[in-house]
XYZ file of C-alpha atoms in Angstrom:
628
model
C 97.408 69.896 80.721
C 96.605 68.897 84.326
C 93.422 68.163 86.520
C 92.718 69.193 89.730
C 91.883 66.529 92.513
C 90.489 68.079 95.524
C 89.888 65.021 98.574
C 87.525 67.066 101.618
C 86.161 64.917 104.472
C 83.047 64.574 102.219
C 84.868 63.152 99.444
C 86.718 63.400 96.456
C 85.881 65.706 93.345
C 88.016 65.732 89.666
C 87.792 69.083 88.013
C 89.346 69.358 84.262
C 91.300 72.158 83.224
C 89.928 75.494 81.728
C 87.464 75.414 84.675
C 87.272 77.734 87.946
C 86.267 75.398 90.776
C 84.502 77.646 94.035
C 85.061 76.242 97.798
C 83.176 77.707 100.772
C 79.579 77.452 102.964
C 77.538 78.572 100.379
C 75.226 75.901 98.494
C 76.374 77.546 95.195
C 80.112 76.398 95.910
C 81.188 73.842 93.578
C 82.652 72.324 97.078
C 80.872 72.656 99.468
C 82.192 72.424 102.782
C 79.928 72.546 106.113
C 81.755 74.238 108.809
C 81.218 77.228 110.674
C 84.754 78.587 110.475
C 84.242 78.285 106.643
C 83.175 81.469 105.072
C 80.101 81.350 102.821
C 82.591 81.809 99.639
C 86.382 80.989 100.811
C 88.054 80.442 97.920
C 88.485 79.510 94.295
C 90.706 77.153 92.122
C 91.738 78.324 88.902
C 93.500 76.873 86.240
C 95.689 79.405 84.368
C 98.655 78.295 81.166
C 98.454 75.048 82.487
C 98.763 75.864 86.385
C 96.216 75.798 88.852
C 95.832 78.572 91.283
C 94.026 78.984 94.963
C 92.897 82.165 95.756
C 91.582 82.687 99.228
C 87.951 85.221 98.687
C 88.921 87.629 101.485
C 87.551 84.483 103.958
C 87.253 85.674 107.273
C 89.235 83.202 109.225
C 91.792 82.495 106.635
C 93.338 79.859 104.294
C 96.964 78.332 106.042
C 99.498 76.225 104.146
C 101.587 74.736 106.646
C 101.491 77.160 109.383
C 101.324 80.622 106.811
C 98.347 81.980 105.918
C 97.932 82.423 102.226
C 96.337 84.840 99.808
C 97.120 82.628 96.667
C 99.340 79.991 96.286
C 100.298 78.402 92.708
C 99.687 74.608 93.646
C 102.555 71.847 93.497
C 101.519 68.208 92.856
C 100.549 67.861 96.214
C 99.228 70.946 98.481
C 97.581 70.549 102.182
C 95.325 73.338 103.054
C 93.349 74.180 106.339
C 90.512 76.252 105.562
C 89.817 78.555 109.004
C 90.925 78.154 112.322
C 90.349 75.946 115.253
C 88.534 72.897 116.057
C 86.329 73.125 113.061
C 88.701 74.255 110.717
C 88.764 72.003 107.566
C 92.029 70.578 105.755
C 91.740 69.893 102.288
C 94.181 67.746 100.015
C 94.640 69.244 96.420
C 96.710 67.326 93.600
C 97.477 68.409 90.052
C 97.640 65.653 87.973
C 98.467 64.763 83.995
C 95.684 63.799 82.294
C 97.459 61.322 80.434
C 98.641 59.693 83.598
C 95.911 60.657 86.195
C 96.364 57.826 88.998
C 93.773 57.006 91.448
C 90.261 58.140 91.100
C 87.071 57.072 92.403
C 87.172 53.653 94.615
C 86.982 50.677 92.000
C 87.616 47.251 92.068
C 91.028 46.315 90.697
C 91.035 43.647 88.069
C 94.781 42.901 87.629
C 94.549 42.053 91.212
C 91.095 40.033 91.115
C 93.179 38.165 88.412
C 96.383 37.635 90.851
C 97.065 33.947 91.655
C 96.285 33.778 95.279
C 97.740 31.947 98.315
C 95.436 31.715 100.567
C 96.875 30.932 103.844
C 94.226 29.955 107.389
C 95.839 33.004 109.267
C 96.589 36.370 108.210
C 99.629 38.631 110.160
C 98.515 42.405 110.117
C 101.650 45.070 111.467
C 100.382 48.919 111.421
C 101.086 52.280 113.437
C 103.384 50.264 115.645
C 100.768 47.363 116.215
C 100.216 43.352 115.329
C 97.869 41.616 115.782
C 97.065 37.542 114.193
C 93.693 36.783 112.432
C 91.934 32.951 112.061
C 89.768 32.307 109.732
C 86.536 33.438 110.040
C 87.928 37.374 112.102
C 87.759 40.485 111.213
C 89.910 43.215 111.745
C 89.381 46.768 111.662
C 91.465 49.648 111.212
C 91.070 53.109 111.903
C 91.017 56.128 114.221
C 88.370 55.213 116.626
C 89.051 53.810 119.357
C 86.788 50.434 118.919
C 89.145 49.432 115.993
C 91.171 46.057 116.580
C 94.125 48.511 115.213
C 93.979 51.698 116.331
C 95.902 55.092 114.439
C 96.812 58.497 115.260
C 97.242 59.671 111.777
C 95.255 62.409 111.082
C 94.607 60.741 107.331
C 93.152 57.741 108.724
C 89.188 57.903 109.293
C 87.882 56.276 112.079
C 86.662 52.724 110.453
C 89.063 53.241 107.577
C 89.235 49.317 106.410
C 88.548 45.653 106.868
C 91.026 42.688 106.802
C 88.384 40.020 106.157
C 88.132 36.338 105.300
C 86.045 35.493 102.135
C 85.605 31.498 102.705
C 88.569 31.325 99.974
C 90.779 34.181 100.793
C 91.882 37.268 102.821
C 91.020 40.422 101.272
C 91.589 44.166 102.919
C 88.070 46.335 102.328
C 87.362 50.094 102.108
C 84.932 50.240 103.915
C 84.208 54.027 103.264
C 86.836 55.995 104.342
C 88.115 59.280 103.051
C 91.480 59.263 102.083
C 91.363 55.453 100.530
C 92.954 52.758 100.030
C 96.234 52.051 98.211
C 98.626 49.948 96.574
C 101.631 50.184 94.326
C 100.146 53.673 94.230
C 96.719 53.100 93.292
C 93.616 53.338 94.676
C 91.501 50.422 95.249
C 88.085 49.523 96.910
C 89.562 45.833 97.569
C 92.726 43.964 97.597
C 93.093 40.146 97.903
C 96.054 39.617 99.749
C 98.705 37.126 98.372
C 102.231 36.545 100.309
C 102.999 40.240 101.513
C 101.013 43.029 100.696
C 101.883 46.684 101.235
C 98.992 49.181 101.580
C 98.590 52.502 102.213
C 95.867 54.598 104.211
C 94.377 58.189 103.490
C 97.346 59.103 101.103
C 99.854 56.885 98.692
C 102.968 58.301 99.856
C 102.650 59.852 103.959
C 99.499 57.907 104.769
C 99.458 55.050 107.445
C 101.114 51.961 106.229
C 99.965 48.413 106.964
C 101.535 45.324 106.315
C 99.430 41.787 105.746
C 101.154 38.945 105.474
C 99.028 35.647 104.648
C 100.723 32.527 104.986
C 99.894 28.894 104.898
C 99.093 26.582 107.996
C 101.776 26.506 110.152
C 102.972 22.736 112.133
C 102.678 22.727 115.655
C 106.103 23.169 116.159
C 105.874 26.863 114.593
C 102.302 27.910 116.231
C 104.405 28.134 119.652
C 106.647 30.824 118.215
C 104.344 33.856 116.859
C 107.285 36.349 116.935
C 109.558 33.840 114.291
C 106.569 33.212 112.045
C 105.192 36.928 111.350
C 109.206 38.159 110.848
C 109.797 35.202 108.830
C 106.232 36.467 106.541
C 107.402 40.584 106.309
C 111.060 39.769 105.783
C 110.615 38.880 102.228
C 109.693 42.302 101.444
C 110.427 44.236 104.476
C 113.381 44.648 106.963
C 112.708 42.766 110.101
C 109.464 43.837 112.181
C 110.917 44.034 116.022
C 107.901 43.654 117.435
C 106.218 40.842 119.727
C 102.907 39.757 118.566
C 100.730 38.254 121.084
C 97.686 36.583 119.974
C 94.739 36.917 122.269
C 90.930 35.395 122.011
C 88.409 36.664 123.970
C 84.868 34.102 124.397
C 82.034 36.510 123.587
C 79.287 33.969 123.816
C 78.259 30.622 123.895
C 80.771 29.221 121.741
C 81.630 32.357 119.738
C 85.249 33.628 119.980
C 86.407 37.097 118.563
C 89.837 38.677 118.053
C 90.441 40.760 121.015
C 93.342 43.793 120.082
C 97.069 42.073 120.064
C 99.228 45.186 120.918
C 103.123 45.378 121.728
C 104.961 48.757 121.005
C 108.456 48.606 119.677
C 111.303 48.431 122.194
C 111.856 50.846 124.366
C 114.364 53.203 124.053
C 117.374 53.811 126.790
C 115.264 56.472 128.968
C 117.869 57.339 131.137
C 120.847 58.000 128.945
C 118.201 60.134 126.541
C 117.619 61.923 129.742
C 121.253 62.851 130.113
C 121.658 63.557 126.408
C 119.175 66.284 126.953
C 119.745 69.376 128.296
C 118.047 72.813 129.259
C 119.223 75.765 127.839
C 118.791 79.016 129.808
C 119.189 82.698 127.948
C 118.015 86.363 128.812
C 115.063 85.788 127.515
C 113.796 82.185 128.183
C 114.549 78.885 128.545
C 113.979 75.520 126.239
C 115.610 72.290 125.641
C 118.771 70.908 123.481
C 120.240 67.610 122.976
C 123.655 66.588 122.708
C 124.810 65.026 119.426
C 129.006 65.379 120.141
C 130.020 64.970 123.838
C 133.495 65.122 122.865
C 133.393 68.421 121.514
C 130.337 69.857 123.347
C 128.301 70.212 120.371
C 124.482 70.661 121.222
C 121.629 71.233 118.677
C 118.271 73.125 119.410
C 116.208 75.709 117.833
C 117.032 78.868 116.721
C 114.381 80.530 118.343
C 115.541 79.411 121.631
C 119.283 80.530 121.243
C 119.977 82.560 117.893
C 115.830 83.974 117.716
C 117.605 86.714 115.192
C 119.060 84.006 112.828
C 118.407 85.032 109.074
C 115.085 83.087 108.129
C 113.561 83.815 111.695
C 112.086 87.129 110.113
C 110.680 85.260 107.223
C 109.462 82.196 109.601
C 107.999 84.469 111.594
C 106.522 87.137 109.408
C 108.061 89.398 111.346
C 110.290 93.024 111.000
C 113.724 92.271 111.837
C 113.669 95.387 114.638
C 110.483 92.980 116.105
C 112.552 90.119 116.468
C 114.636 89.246 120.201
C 118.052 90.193 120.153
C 120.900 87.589 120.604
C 121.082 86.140 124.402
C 124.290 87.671 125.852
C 125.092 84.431 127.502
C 123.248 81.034 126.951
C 123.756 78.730 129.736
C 123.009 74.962 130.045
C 121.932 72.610 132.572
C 122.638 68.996 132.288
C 120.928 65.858 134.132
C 122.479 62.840 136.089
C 119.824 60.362 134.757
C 116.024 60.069 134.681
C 114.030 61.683 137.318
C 117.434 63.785 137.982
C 117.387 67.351 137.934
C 119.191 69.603 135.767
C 121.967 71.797 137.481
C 123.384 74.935 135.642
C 127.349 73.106 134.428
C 128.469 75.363 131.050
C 127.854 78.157 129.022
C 128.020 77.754 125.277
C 128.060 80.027 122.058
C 126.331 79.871 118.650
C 128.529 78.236 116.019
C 125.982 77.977 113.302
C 122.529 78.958 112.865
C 119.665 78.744 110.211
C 116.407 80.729 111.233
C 114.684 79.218 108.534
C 115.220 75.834 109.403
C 114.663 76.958 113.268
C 117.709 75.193 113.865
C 120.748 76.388 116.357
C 124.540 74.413 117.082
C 125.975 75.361 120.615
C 129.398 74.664 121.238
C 129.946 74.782 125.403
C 133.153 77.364 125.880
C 133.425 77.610 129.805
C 131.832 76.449 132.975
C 128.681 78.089 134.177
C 130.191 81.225 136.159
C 132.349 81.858 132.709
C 135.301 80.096 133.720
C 137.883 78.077 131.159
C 137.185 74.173 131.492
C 139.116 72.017 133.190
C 140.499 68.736 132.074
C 137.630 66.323 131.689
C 135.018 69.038 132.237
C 132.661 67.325 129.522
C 133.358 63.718 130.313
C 129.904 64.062 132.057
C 128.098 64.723 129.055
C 126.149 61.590 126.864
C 125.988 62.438 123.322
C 122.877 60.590 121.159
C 123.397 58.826 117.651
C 122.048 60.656 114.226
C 119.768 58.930 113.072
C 118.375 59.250 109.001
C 115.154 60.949 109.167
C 114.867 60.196 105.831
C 113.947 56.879 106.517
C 111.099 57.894 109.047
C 107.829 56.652 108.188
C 104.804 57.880 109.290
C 103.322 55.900 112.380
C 106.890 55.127 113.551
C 107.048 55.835 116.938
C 108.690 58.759 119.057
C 109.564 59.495 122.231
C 110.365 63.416 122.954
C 112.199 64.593 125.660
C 112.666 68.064 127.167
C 112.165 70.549 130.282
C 108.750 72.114 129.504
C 108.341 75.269 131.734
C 104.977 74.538 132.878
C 106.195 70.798 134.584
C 107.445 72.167 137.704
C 110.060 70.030 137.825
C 113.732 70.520 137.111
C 114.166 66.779 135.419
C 113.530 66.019 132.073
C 109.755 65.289 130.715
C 108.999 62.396 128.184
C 105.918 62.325 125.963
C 105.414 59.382 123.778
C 103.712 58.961 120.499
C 104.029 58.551 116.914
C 105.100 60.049 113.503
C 101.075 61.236 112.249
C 102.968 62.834 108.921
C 104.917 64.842 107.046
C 104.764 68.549 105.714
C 106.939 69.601 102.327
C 108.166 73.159 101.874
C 108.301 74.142 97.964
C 111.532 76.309 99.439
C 113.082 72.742 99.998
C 113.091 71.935 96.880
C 109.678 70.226 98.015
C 111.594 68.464 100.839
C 110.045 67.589 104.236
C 109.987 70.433 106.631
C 108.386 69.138 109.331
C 107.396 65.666 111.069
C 104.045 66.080 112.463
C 103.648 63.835 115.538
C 100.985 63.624 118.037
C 103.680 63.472 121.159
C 102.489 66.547 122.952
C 104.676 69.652 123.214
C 104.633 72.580 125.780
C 106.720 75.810 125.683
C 110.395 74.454 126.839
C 110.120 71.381 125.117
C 111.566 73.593 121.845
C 114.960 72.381 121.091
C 114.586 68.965 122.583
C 115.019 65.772 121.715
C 112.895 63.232 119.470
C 113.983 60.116 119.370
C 113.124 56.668 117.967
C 113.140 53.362 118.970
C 116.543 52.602 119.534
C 117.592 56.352 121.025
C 118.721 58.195 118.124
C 117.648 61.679 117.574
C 115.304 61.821 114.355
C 114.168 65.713 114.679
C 114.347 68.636 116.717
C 111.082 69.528 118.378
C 109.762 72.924 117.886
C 106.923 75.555 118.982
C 107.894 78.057 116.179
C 106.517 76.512 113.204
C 103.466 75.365 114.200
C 100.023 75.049 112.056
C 97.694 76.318 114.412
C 97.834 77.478 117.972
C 95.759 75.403 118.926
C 97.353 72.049 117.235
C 97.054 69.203 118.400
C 100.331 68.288 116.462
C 103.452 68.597 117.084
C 106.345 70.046 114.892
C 109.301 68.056 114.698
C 112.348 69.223 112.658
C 113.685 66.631 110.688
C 117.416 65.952 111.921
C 119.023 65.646 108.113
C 118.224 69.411 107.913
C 120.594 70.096 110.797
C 123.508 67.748 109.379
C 124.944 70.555 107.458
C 124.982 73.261 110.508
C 127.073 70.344 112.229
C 129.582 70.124 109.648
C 130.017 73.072 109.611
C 130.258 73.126 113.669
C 132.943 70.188 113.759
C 134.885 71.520 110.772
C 135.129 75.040 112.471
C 133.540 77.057 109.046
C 130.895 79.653 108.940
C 127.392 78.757 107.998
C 124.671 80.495 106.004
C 121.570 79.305 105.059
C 120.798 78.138 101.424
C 117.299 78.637 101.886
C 116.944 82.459 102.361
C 119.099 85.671 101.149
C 119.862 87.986 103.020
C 119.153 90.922 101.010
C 120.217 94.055 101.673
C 120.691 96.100 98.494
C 117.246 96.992 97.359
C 115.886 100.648 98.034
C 112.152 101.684 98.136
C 112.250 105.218 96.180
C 108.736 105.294 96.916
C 105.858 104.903 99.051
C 102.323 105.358 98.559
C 98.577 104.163 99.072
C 97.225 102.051 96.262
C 94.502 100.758 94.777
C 94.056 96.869 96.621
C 93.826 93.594 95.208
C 91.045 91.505 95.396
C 92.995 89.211 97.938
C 95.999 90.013 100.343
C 99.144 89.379 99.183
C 101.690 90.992 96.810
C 100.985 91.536 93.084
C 104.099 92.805 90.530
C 103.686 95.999 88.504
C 103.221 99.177 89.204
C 99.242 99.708 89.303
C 98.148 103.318 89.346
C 94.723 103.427 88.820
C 91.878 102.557 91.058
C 91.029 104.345 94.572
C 92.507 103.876 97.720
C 90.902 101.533 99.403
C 88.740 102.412 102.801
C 87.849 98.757 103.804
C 89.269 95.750 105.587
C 91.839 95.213 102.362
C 94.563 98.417 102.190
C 97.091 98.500 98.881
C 100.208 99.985 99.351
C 101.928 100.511 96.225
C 105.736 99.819 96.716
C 108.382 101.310 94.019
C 112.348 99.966 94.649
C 115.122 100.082 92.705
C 118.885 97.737 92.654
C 117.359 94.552 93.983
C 119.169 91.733 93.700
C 118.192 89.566 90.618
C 116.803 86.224 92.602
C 114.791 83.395 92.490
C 112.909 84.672 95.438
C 112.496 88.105 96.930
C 111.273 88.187 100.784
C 109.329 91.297 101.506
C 106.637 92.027 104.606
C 104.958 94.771 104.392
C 103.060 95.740 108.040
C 100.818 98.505 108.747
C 99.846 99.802 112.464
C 97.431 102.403 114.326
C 99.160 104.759 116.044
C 96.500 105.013 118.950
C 96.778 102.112 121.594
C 100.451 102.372 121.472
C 100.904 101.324 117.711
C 99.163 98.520 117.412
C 99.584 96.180 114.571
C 96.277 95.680 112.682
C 97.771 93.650 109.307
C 100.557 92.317 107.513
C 101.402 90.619 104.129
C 104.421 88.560 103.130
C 105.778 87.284 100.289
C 106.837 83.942 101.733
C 103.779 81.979 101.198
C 104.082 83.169 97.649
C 107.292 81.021 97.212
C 108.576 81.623 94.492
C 107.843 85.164 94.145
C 110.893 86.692 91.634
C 110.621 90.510 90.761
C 112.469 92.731 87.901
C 115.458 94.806 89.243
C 114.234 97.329 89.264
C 109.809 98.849 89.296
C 106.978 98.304 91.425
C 104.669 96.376 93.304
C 101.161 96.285 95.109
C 100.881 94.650 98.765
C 97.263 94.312 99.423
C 97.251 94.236 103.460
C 93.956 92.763 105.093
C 93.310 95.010 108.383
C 90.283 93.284 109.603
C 88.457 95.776 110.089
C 87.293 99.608 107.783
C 89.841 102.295 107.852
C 88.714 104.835 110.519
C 89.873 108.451 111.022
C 93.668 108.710 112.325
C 97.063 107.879 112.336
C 98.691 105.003 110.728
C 102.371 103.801 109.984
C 103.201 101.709 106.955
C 106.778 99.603 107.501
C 108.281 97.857 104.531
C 110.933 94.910 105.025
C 112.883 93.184 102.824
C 115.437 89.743 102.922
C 115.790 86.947 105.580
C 115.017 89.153 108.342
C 112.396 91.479 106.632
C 115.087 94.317 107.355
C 112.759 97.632 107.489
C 113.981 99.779 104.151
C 110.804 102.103 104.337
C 107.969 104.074 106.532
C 104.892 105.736 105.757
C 102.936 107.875 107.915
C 99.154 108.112 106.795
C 96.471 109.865 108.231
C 92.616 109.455 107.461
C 90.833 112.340 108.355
C-alpha cells in the first residue's frame, strides 16, 4: 500500500490510500490552490489496486507533465505537474510512498542529529549554486531565491528565504526557516541540522533540489587565515571532490561598530569562449536555420536537434503530437557555417547529411560530405574545424553552471551568442526507463539557439539545447538535452551502422476496420474497450470510438487521434494522444474510445476525424462527420 504526498506552494498534505483527494479553486477542494488559471475543480487523485491516479476534471487551461498535457496519468514515485498555463500557473510535486517506509514528512527536529557529537569550529565555509561565501561567529547567512539573500539561487525549488546558516553561541546549525520544498539530509527532512565537519544538504527536493555544502572547522593559525582558497578545499575534500572556486571574504561596517557579512561571490572558471565559439556552428536547411556543435573534427561529426535537420525523425510525431503528413519534410540539403573565433562571423564552408537520428530524443548526427557549393573536399578541408570534449551528464548537478552557445535568429549578428546560467533541474521521462530527459536551466534560449551547444565549466558539451520540448511557451526555462542520450547516435555515426530509436516503434501494421462517434469519457484521453452505449457527445469533449485489428503486441502503442472543422480552411479544434499515457498497451486486436476536448460545443457542419498510429502518428484512418 502507498500514500500520496502532494508538496503545493502552500504546503505539504499526506493522504492514505483508499481515499480520493480533489485539487482546484474551489473551497471544497481537499487542496486548495489559489490561482486564477486554476479551475474551480481541476483535478482528482485516486488511489486504485494500490496505484494512485490523476485525473485532470475537464480544467479549462489544462494539467502538463513535462511539456504534454495530460488527461490522466498513473503516478511514478515522483511526478511534477503544472496545473494551467502561464505566469500563474501552479506546479505541484506528487510522491507515492510505502507506508512502511514513508520518508520525510512534516518539518521536525531530528534527534539522532541533536545527539551527534559536534565540532564546533569559530568559522563556518558555505559553497551553493556556484557560490562561497565565509561566516564568523556571530553572522548569518541566508539562502534563497530573492535577491537580498547572502546566497542567491535560480532553482525554481528554492523559495526565496529558504534557510539560515546561524551561530548558536555553541555551534553552527542550518534553519528552515519556512520554506516550501524543505530541508534535507541523508534524505530526510529536517527543520534543523547542527553542522559537524562536512555536511551535505539539500533544498526544495532530496534528490534534484539545490545542494549546499557547510563545512565547519576549527580556528585556523595565522599562517592559514591568509589562504581562504586552501582552507575551504582542504574542509569539502573529505567528502567532496575539490571545490574550484575562489572564496573571497568580504565585511562590510554597517554601524557604529557593527560588521555584517556582505555576499562573497566567485563563479567557477571560465570556460575557453573562443574555441566553444568555433566548435559551434549554424546549420542552414530549406526550412530554417539553428545551431550544432562539433563533437569529431576529424571526421566531421556534428550533433544538433532533430527538429532542426531530420524534423521527420520517428519520435518527432509523438514529441510533437503531431500527424506524420503535418510534420516538415527532410531538408534537401543542410548546409553549415563555421566561425573563426569569438565575435567572428559564420561563413557558409560544408554541407553535411543525416547519419543518425532519434525524433524522440530531438537529437540529429551530421556528417559534412562536400564543401558548400556541393563539391568533394579537398585535402585538409576540415582541419579548420574545433571539435568539443563529451562530457558525462550524468554527473551534472543541479546549480552547476552553463554556458550555451548558438546563432539565435533574432541577434542580428552572424557570430555566435553566449548566455550564461545554471543547471535549475532535471525532468524524468517514465519512457526512459524514468531517466532524465531534460536539464532545465535558466540560460535563456531564442529560436536558433536549437541544436547548440551547452557547456560546463571546463568546455565540454553536457546537453544539446532545444526549443522543441519545452514546458510552456512562455518558460522561463530552458530545455537542455542531456548529452549521454546522444552517445549512442554517435556510435553509431563513427562505426558507420544504422540507428533506430529504442524509445518509440515505428508501427505500421495495425488497421482501423472502423470508425465511428462515441459516447466520451469524462476526461480526454484514450480509454480500452469497445464502449457502445451512451450518446454522442455535443459538448466541448467528442468520443470517437476506434476499432483496429493486427497491431503489434507492445509495451506501448502511440496513437493521436485529431479532429478539424472544415470551414476556415480545416482548422484543427482538438487532439488526444496516447503518449502522456505512457505505458498505454492494447490487445491485438478490439477497440478503443479517444475522448477529444474541442474547446468549445459542437456546432452545425463539417468535420474530419484523422487517426494516427506509431512514432510518427502515421494517418491509418478518416472520418467525415457532419452536424446538421
Amino acid at each position: 500500500m502507498t500514500s500520496l504526498v502532494v508538496t503545493t506552494p502552500g504546503g505539504r498534505t499526506v493522504h492514505e490510500p483508499g481515499t480520493t483527494v480533489s485539487i482546484g479553486r474551489d473551497h471544497d477542494c481537499t487542496i486548495r490552490l489559489d490561482s486564477p488559471v486554476v479551475s474551480r475543480h481541476h483535478g482528482i487523485f485516486e488511489s486504485e489496486g494500490g496505484c494512485w491516479t490523476f485525473r485532470d476534471q475537464s480544467s479549462s487551461l489544462g494539467s502538463w507533465v513535462e511539456g504534454q498535457r495530460v488527461r490522466e496519468l498513473v503516478l511514478s514515485p515522483a511526478d511534477e505537474i503544472v496545473l494551467g498555463q502561464g505566469d500563474k500557473a501552479v506546479s505541484i510535486r506528487v510522491e507515492t510512498q510505502s507506508l512502511a517506509q514513508r520518508p520525510g514528512g512534516p518539518l521536525v527536529a531530528d534527534a539522532a542529529l541533536d545527539a551527534a557529537t559536534l565540532t564546533a569550529g569559530d568559522e563556518l565555509l558555505l559553497e551553493c549554486a556556484g557560490q562561497s561565501c565565509r561566516l564568523a561567529t556571530g553572522q548569518t547567512a541566508v539562502v534563497g531565491r530573492a535577491d537580498d539573500a547572502t546566497i542567491v539561487s535560480h532553482n525554481p525549488r528554492v523559495s526565496r528565504h529558504h534557510l539560515e546558516v546561524r551561530h548558536t553561541g555553541t555551534q553552527w546549525e542550518v534553519v528552515d526557516t519556512g520554506s516550501t520544498g524543505g530541508v534535507f539530509t541523508q534524505g530526510r527532512r529536517v527543520a534543523r541540522i547542527p553542522v559537524s565537519g562536512t555536511v551535505e544538504v539539500m533544498l526544495g527536493d532530496p534528490d534534484v533540489g539545490e545542494r549546499l555544502l557547510v563545512s565547519s572547522q576549527a580556528a585556523p593559525s595565522p599562517a592559514r587565515r591568509a589562504d581562504p582558497l586552501s582552507r575551504f578545499a582542504d574542509g569539502v575534500r573529505r567528502q567532496h571532490t575539490t571545490v574550484a572556486a575562489v572564496v573571497v571574504a568580504a565585511l562590510v561596517v554597517v554601524g557604529v561598530g557593527g560588521w555584517a557579512l556582505a555576499r562573497a561571490v566567485s563563479g567557477p572558471s571560465e570556460p575557453d569562449l573562443d574555441r566553444l565559439a568555433r566548435a559551434t556552428v549554424r546549420v542552414i536547411t530549406d526550412s530554417g536555420t539553428g545551431s550544432g556543435t562539433v563533437v569529431d573534427a576529424e571526421r566531421g561529426l556534428i550533433l544538433t536537434n532533430a527538429h532542426v535537420a531530420a524534423p521527420n525523425a520517428p519520435g518527432q510525431g509523438v514529441v510533437q503530437s503531431e500527424l506524420e503528413q503535418s510534420l516538415p519534410p527532410a531538408p534537401k540539403t543542410i548546409t553549415i557555417a563555421v566561425s573563426g573565433g569569438r565575435d567572428q562571423p559564420a561563413a557558409e564552408r560544408f554541407r553535411a547529411e543525416v547519419v543518425a537520428a532519434d525524433g524522440y530524443l530531438d537529437l540529429t548526427v551530421l556528417r559534412i560530405t562536400s564543401d558548400a557549393k556541393g563539391s568533394a573536399l579537398s585535402q585538409g578541408a576540415l582541419d579548420e574545424l574545433v571539435g568539443v570534449e563529451l562530457a558525462s551528464s550524468a554527473e551534472v548537478r543541479s546549480a552547476d553552471p552553463v554556458w550555451v552557445v548558438g546563432f539565435p535568429g533574432l541577434a542580428q549578428s552572424d557570430a555566435a551568442t553566449f548566455t550564461r546560467g545554471v543547471v535549475s533541474g532535471t525532468v524524468h521521462d517514465k519512457r526512459l526507463k524514468g531517466g532524465v530527459s531534460l536539464f532545465n536551466s535558466d540560460a535563456r534560449l531564442n529560436p536558433g539557439n536549437s541544436g547548440g551547444l551547452a557547456a560546463d565549466a571546463s568546455g565540454r558539451i553536457i546537453a544539446v539545447p532545444t526549443l522543441n520540448k519545452q514546458s510552456r511557451e512562455d518558460s522561463l526555462l530552458a530545455g537542455l538535452v542531456p548529452v549521454d542520450l546522444a552517445r549512442p547516435l554517435l556510435d553509431a555515426a563513427v562505426r558507420g551502422r544504422a540507428y533506430t530509436s529504442p524509445w518509440v516503434a515505428a508501427e505500421t501494421e495495425g488497421v482501423v476496420s472502423d470508425l465511428t462517434l462515441g459516447p466520451a469519457g469524462t476526461a480526454p484521453g484514450i480509454a480500452a474497450g469497445c464502449a457502445t452505449g451512451g450518446t454522442r457527445s455535443t459538448s466541448r469533449l467528442l468520443g470517437v470510438l476506434v476499432t483496429y485489428r493486427d497491431l503489434s503486441e507492445l509495451p506501448h502503442q502511440d496513437w493521436l487521434v485529431t479532429v478539424t472543422r472544415k470551414a476556415d480552411g480545416l482548422r484543427r479544434i482538438g487532439r488526444t494522444s496516447s503518449a502522456p499515457q505512457w505505458p498505454l498497451r492494447l490487445p491485438g486486436s478490439g477497440c478503443f474510445t479517444a475522448t477529444v476536448d474541442i474547446g468549445e460545443p459542437l456546432s452545425p457542419g463539417a468535420y474530419v476525424i484523422e487517426v494516427g498510429l506509431g512514432a510518427n502518428h502515421e494517418r491509418i484512418a478518416t472520418l467525415t462527420y457532419t452536424l446538421s
